[in-house]
mmCIF file of C-alpha atoms in Angstrom:
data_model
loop_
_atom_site.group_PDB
_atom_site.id
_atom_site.type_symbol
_atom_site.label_atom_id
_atom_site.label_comp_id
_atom_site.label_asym_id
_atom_site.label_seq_id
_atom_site.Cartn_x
_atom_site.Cartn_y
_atom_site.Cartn_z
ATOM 1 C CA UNK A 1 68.868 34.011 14.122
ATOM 2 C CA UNK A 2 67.512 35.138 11.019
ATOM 3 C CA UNK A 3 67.891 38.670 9.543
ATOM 4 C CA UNK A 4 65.209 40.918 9.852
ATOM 5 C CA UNK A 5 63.790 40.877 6.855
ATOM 6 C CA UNK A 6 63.785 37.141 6.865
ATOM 7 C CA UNK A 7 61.452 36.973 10.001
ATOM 8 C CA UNK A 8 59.139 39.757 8.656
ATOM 9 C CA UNK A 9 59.206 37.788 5.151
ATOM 10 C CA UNK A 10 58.435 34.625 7.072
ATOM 11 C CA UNK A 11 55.522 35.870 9.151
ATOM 12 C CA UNK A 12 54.274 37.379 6.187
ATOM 13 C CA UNK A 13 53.268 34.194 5.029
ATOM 14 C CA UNK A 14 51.419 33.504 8.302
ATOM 15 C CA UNK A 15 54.506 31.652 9.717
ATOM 16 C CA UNK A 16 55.456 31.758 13.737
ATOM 17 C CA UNK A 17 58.490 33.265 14.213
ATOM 18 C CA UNK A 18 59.889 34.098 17.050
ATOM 19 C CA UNK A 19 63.377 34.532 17.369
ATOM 20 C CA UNK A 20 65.622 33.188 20.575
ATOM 21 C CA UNK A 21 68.984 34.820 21.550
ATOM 22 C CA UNK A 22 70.423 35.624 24.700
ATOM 23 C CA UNK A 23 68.391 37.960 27.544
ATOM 24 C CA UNK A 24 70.434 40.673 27.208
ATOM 25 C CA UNK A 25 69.188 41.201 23.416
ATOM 26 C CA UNK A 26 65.418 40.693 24.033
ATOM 27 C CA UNK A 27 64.253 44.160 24.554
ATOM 28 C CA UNK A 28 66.018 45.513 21.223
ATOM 29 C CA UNK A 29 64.103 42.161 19.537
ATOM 30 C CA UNK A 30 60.762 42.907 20.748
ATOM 31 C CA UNK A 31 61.568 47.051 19.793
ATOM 32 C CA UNK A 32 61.434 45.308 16.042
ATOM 33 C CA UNK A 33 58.334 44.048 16.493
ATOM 34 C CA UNK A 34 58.666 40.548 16.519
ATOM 35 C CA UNK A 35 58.271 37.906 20.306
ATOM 36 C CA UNK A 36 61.532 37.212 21.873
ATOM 37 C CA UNK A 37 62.912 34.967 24.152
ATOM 38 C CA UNK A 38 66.040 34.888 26.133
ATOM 39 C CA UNK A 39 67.767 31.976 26.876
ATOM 40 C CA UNK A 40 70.694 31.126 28.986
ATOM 41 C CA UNK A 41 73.069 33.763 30.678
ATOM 42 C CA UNK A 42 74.044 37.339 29.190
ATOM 43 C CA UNK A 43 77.243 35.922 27.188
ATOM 44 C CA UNK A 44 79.405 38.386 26.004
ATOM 45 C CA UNK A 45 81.413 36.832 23.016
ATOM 46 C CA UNK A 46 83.288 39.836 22.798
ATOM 47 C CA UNK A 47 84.199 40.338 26.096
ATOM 48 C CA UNK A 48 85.719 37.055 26.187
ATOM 49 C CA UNK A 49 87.473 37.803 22.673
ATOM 50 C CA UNK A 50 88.726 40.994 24.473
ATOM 51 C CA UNK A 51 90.166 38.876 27.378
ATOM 52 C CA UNK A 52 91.136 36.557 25.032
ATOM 53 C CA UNK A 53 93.265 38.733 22.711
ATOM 54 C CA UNK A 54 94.803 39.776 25.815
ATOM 55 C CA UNK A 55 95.918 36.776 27.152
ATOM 56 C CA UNK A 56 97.376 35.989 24.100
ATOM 57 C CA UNK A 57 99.484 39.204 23.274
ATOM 58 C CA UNK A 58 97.048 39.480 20.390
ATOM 59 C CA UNK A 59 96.732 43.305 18.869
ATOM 60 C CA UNK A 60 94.510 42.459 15.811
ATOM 61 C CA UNK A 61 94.967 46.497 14.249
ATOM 62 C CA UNK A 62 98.447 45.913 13.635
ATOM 63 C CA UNK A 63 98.895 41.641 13.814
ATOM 64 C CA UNK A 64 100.513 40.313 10.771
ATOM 65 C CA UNK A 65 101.062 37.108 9.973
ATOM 66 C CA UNK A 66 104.779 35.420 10.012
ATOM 67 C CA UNK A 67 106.586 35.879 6.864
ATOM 68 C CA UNK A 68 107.080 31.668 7.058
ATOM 69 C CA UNK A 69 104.328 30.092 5.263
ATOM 70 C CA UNK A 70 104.163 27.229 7.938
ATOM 71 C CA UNK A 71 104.132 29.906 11.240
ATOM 72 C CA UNK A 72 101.391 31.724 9.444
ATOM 73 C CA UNK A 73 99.118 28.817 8.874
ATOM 74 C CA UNK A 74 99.642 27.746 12.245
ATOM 75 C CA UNK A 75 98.951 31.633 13.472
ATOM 76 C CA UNK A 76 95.881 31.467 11.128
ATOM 77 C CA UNK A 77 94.969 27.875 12.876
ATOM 78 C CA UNK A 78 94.876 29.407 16.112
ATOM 79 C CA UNK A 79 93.208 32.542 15.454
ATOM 80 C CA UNK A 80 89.865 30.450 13.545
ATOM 81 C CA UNK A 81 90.110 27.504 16.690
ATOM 82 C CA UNK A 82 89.958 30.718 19.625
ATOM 83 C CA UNK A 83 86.601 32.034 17.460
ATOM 84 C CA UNK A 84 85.110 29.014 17.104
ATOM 85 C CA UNK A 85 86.053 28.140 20.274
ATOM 86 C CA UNK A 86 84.268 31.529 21.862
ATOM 87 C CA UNK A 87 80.861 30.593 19.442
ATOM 88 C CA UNK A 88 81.052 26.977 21.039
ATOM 89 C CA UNK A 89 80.916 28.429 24.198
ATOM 90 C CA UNK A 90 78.408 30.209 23.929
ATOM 91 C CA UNK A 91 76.598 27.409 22.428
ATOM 92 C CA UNK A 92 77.125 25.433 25.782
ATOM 93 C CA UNK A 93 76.082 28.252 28.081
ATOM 94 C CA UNK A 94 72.468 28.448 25.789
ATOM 95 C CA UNK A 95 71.638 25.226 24.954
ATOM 96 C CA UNK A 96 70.231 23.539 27.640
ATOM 97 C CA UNK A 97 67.142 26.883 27.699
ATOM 98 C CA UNK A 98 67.072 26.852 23.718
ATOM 99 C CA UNK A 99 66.950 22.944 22.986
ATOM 100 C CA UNK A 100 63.931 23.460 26.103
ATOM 101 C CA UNK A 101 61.948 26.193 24.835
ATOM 102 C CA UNK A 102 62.474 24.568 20.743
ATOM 103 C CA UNK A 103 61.079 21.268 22.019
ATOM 104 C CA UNK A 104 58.043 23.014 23.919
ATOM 105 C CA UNK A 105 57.390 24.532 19.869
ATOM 106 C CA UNK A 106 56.141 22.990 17.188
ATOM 107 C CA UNK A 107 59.237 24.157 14.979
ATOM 108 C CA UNK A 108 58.876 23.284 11.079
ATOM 109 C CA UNK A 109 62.002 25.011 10.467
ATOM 110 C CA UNK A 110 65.061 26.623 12.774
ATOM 111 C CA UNK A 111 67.077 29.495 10.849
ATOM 112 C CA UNK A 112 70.090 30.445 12.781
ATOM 113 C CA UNK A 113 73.124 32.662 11.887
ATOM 114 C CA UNK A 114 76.758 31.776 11.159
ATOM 115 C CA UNK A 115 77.868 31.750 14.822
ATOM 116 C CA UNK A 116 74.619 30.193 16.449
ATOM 117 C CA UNK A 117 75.743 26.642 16.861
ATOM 118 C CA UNK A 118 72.951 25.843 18.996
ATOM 119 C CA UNK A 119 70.715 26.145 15.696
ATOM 120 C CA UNK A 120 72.135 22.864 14.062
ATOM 121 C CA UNK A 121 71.459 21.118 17.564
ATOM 122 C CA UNK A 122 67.811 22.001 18.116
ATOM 123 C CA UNK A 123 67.496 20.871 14.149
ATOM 124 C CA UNK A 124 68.931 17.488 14.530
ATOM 125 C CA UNK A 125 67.323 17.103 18.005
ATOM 126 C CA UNK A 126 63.804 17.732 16.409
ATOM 127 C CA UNK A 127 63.951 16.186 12.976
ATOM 128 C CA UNK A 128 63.373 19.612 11.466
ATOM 129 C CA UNK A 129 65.744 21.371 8.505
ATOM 130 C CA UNK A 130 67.888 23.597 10.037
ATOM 131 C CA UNK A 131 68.539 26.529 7.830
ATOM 132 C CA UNK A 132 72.415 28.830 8.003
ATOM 133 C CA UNK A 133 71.154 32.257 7.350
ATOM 134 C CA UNK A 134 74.576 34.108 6.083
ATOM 135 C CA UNK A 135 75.085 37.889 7.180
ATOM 136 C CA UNK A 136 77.785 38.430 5.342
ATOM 137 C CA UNK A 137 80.805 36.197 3.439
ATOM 138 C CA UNK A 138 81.328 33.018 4.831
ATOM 139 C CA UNK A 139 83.593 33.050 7.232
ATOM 140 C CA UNK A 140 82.611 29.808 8.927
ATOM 141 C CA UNK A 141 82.556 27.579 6.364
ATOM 142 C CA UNK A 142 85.975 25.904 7.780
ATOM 143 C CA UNK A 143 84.493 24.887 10.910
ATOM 144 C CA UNK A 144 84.403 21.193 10.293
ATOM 145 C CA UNK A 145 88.617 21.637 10.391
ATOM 146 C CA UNK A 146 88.453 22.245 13.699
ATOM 147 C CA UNK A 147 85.505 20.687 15.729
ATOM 148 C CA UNK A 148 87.520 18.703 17.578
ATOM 149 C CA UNK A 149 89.728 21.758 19.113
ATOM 150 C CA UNK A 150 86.346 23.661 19.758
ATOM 151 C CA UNK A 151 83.815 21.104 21.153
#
């Protein structure tokens, strides 16, 4: 997903654009003024962070990391692997729709945000350059570390 002002720059220059995300987000797309489309269940990353969090004991407002260097990697290690883990997931539950609509396209070019894994997929899948639009500092640049935890 690209930010706003990305699509509006885009079809400014008499690209396509239309941006896919999950059903649930559709209306507030199309309220922007750019076409949606939904694919895949309503996944609620946050929900499952919630439920997550509570499995774990995990109180994130007050959570500080073990004095012990080697504990607080490890805590840190767990914490990045349980994110990553929730964006992979919700990578599964859309890619079968997104990877179906993308190849119905003619797609020059997919832009997807930090925690759209799906975007990389439909790239490689189609020969096209998929592009990382950041939305703020990079906090998934360390992903490679743990892809085989996640996928």
């Amino acid at each position: 997903m690209c930010a706003r002002w990305c699509r509006w720059a885009l079809r400014a220059r008499s690209h396509d654009v239309v941006v896919v995300s999950k059903p649930d987000t559709v209306p507030a797309i199309v309220g922007s003024g750019l076409p949606a489309f939904g694919v895949g269940p309503d996944f609620d990353s946050f929900a499952l962070l919630r439920t997550e969090s509570a499995r774990r004991d995990w109180k994130p407002e007050t959570e500080v990391l073990s004095a012990d260097q080697t504990v607080a990697a490890e805590q840190e290690r767990e914490r990045q692997v349980v994110g990553f883990g929730l964006a992979a997931a919700a990578a599964r539950a859309h890619a079968a729709d997104a990877v179906s609509f993308a190849e119905r396209g003619r797609s020059e070019l997919v832009v997807f945000e930090p925690t759209g894994l799906v975007g990389p997929l439909i790239g490689t899948l189609l020969d096209v350059p998929a592009v990382r639009h950041l939305w703020s500092i990079d906090f998934t640049a360390p992903i490679e570390e743990y892809v085989r935890e996640v996928c």
